[in-house]
CSV table of C-alpha atoms in Angstrom, one decimal:
chain,number,residue,atom,x,y,z
A,1,THR,CA,-6.1,-6.7,-13.2
A,2,ALA,CA,-8.3,-4.1,-11.5
A,3,VAL,CA,-10.3,-5.0,-8.4
A,4,ASN,CA,-13.0,-2.8,-6.9
A,5,GLN,CA,-12.2,-0.3,-9.6
A,6,SER,CA,-15.4,1.6,-9.9
A,7,THR,CA,-14.5,4.8,-11.8
A,8,SER,CA,-10.8,4.8,-10.7
A,9,THR,CA,-8.3,4.9,-13.5
A,10,LEU,CA,-4.7,3.7,-14.0
A,11,THR,CA,-2.7,5.5,-16.7
A,12,ALA,CA,0.9,4.5,-17.6
A,13,THR,CA,3.1,7.2,-19.1
A,14,ASP,CA,6.9,7.0,-19.5
A,15,GLY,CA,7.1,4.2,-16.9
A,16,ILE,CA,5.1,6.1,-14.3
A,17,LEU,CA,1.7,4.8,-13.2
A,18,GLU,CA,-0.8,7.5,-12.3
A,19,ILE,CA,-3.7,6.3,-10.3
A,20,PHE,CA,-6.9,8.3,-9.7
A,21,ALA,CA,-9.6,7.1,-7.3
A,22,PRO,CA,-13.0,8.8,-6.9
A,23,ALA,CA,-14.2,10.2,-3.6
A,24,SER,CA,-15.5,7.7,-1.1
A,25,ALA,CA,-17.1,8.2,2.3
A,26,THR,CA,-15.4,5.1,3.7
A,27,ARG,CA,-12.3,3.0,3.2
A,28,ASN,CA,-12.3,1.7,-0.4
A,29,MET,CA,-9.1,0.2,-1.8
A,30,ARG,CA,-8.8,0.5,-5.6
A,31,ILE,CA,-6.5,-2.4,-6.3
A,32,TYR,CA,-4.3,-3.2,-9.4
A,33,GLU,CA,-3.0,-6.8,-9.0
A,34,ARG,CA,-1.1,-9.5,-10.8
A,35,ALA,CA,0.0,-13.1,-10.2
A,36,ILE,CA,2.4,-13.6,-7.3
A,37,PRO,CA,6.0,-14.5,-8.3
A,38,SER,CA,7.5,-17.8,-7.1
A,39,THR,CA,9.1,-17.5,-3.7
A,40,PRO,CA,11.4,-16.1,-2.7
A,41,TYR,CA,10.4,-12.7,-4.1
A,42,THR,CA,10.5,-9.0,-3.3
A,43,LEU,CA,7.6,-6.6,-4.0
A,44,GLU,CA,8.7,-3.0,-4.1
A,45,ALA,CA,7.2,0.4,-5.1
A,46,ALA,CA,7.9,4.1,-4.8
A,47,PHE,CA,4.9,6.5,-4.3
A,48,THR,CA,4.3,10.1,-4.5
A,49,LEU,CA,0.9,11.2,-3.2
A,50,LEU,CA,-0.4,14.1,-5.3
A,51,ASN,CA,-3.2,15.6,-3.2
A,52,LYS,CA,-2.0,15.3,0.3
A,53,ARG,CA,-4.6,16.6,2.8
A,54,ASP,CA,-5.9,15.8,6.2
A,55,ASN,CA,-6.5,12.0,6.6
A,56,TYR,CA,-7.9,11.7,3.0
A,57,MET,CA,-6.0,8.9,1.4
A,58,GLU,CA,-4.0,5.7,1.8
A,59,ALA,CA,-1.8,3.9,-0.6
A,60,GLY,CA,0.4,0.8,-0.6
A,61,ILE,CA,1.4,-2.6,-1.8
A,62,GLY,CA,0.3,-6.0,-0.7
A,63,VAL,CA,-0.2,-9.7,-1.0
A,64,LYS,CA,-3.7,-11.1,-1.6
A,65,ASP,CA,-5.5,-14.4,-1.3
A,66,THR,CA,-8.0,-14.3,-4.2
A,67,GLY,CA,-9.9,-17.3,-2.8
A,68,ASN,CA,-11.2,-15.4,0.1
A,69,GLY,CA,-10.4,-11.7,-0.8
A,70,LYS,CA,-8.1,-11.2,2.3
A,71,SER,CA,-4.9,-9.3,1.9
A,72,VAL,CA,-1.9,-8.1,3.9
A,73,ALA,CA,-0.3,-4.8,2.9
A,74,ILE,CA,2.2,-2.2,3.9
A,75,ARG,CA,0.6,1.2,3.4
A,76,ILE,CA,1.1,4.9,3.8
A,77,ASP,CA,-1.7,6.9,5.3
A,78,GLU,CA,-2.0,10.6,5.9
A,79,ASP,CA,-2.1,11.6,9.5
A,80,ASN,CA,-2.5,15.2,10.6
A,81,THR,CA,-3.0,14.3,14.2
A,82,VAL,CA,0.8,14.1,14.8
A,83,ASP,CA,1.2,17.8,14.0
A,84,ALA,CA,0.1,20.4,11.5
A,85,ASN,CA,2.6,19.2,8.9
A,86,GLN,CA,0.2,16.4,8.0
A,87,ASN,CA,2.7,13.6,8.5
A,88,LEU,CA,2.5,10.1,7.1
A,89,VAL,CA,1.8,6.9,8.9
A,90,VAL,CA,3.5,3.7,7.6
A,91,ALA,CA,1.5,0.6,8.7
A,92,THR,CA,1.4,-3.1,8.0
A,93,THR,CA,-2.3,-4.0,7.9
A,94,LYS,CA,-4.6,-7.0,7.4
A,95,TYR,CA,-7.6,-6.4,5.2
A,96,THR,CA,-10.6,-8.7,5.3
A,97,ASN,CA,-11.6,-7.3,1.9
A,98,ALA,CA,-11.2,-4.1,-0.1
A,99,THR,CA,-13.3,-2.0,2.3
A,100,THR,CA,-12.5,-3.6,5.7
A,101,VAL,CA,-9.4,-3.5,7.9
A,102,SER,CA,-9.1,-6.5,10.2
A,103,ALA,CA,-6.1,-5.1,12.2
A,104,ASN,CA,-2.7,-3.5,12.0
A,105,TYR,CA,0.4,-5.5,12.7
A,106,THR,CA,2.5,-2.4,13.2
A,107,GLN,CA,2.1,1.4,12.8
A,108,LEU,CA,4.9,4.0,12.6
A,109,ASN,CA,4.5,7.8,12.4
A,110,LEU,CA,6.9,9.6,10.0
A,111,VAL,CA,7.9,13.2,9.4
A,112,GLN,CA,8.1,12.8,5.7
A,113,SER,CA,7.1,14.4,2.4
A,114,GLY,CA,7.8,13.6,-1.2
A,115,MET,CA,8.5,10.0,-2.3
A,116,LEU,CA,8.4,7.0,0.0
A,117,TRP,CA,9.5,3.5,-0.9
A,118,LEU,CA,7.7,0.4,0.3
A,119,ARG,CA,8.9,-3.3,0.2
A,120,ILE,CA,7.6,-6.7,1.1
A,121,THR,CA,9.8,-9.8,1.0
A,122,ASP,CA,8.4,-13.3,1.0
A,123,ASN,CA,10.8,-16.2,1.6
A,124,GLY,CA,8.1,-18.8,1.3
A,125,THR,CA,7.5,-18.9,5.0
A,126,ASN,CA,7.4,-15.3,6.2
A,127,LEU,CA,6.5,-11.9,5.0
A,128,ALA,CA,8.7,-9.0,6.1
A,129,PHE,CA,7.8,-5.3,5.5
A,130,TYR,CA,10.1,-2.3,4.9
A,131,TYR,CA,10.1,1.4,4.1
A,132,SER,CA,12.7,3.7,2.7
A,133,THR,CA,13.0,7.4,1.9
A,134,THR,CA,15.8,6.7,-0.6
A,135,GLY,CA,15.2,3.3,-2.1
A,136,VAL,CA,18.7,2.3,-0.9
A,137,ALA,CA,18.6,2.2,2.9
A,138,TRP,CA,15.6,0.2,4.2
A,139,ARG,CA,14.1,0.0,7.7
A,140,GLN,CA,12.0,-3.1,8.7
A,141,ILE,CA,8.6,-2.3,10.2
A,142,GLY,CA,7.8,-4.8,13.0
A,143,SER,CA,8.7,-8.4,12.9
A,144,ALA,CA,8.3,-10.8,10.0
A,145,VAL,CA,5.0,-12.7,10.1
A,146,SER,CA,4.0,-16.0,8.7
A,147,ARG,CA,2.7,-15.7,5.1
A,148,THR,CA,-0.3,-17.8,6.3
A,149,ASP,CA,-1.0,-15.9,9.5
A,150,PHE,CA,-4.0,-14.2,7.9
A,151,LEU,CA,-3.9,-15.5,4.3
A,152,THR,CA,-4.7,-19.1,3.4
A,153,SER,CA,-3.0,-19.3,0.1
A,154,PRO,CA,-1.4,-16.0,-1.3
A,155,THR,CA,-2.0,-15.8,-5.0
A,156,ASN,CA,-1.5,-12.2,-6.1
A,157,VAL,CA,0.5,-9.0,-5.4
A,158,PHE,CA,-0.9,-5.6,-5.8
A,159,VAL,CA,-0.6,-1.8,-5.6
A,160,PHE,CA,-3.5,0.2,-4.3
A,161,LEU,CA,-4.9,3.7,-3.6
A,162,GLY,CA,-7.7,4.3,-1.2
A,163,PRO,CA,-9.7,7.6,-0.9
A,164,LEU,CA,-11.1,8.4,2.5
A,165,MET,CA,-13.4,11.1,3.9
A,166,ASN,CA,-15.2,12.0,0.6
A,167,GLU,CA,-12.1,13.2,-1.2
A,168,VAL,CA,-10.6,12.1,-4.5
A,169,ALA,CA,-7.1,10.6,-4.3
A,170,TYR,CA,-4.3,10.8,-6.8
A,171,MET,CA,-0.8,9.2,-6.8
A,172,HIS,CA,2.1,8.4,-9.0
A,173,VAL,CA,3.8,5.1,-8.7
A,174,ILE,CA,7.4,5.9,-9.9
A,175,HIS,CA,8.7,2.4,-9.4
A,176,TRP,CA,6.9,-1.0,-9.2
A,177,LYS,CA,8.4,-4.4,-9.4
A,178,ALA,CA,7.7,-8.0,-8.1
A,179,GLU,CA,10.6,-10.4,-8.7
């Protein structure tokens, strides 16, 4: 199910999801969601950002409470403030809705290009967030947080792409599972 779609598109070809999001002057998550699996579960995705520039896009996976629109996500975000190589930031973030960040739990700067894997685990009590450059060896970001720390009743999981700074955003989701 698409949320806050506007003119963004999701195309599935040979198992790869290509997501396009139109330019937006402000944060504007384009969300593709589905029902949350029974706990315990793992949500996992591998992303390739296609138009990497200076602070122009964010992408990630998350858990959402459809009753109030709040969500918790692990996201990648471009950051050219680290150095001229336009590195990535991996952050765990609380969103009040599709356009508003409440706060970050944790943020980590990476010297990374190419594909990045993100994972959320939910054991019924806590959410834990991980990233990987291989999809095999995982590093936890911050500490696990209560699944109801910010959410009342998590109902959906999602993948999202968010354009920033009046630039369009493209990405490929090479791998996406929730089980």
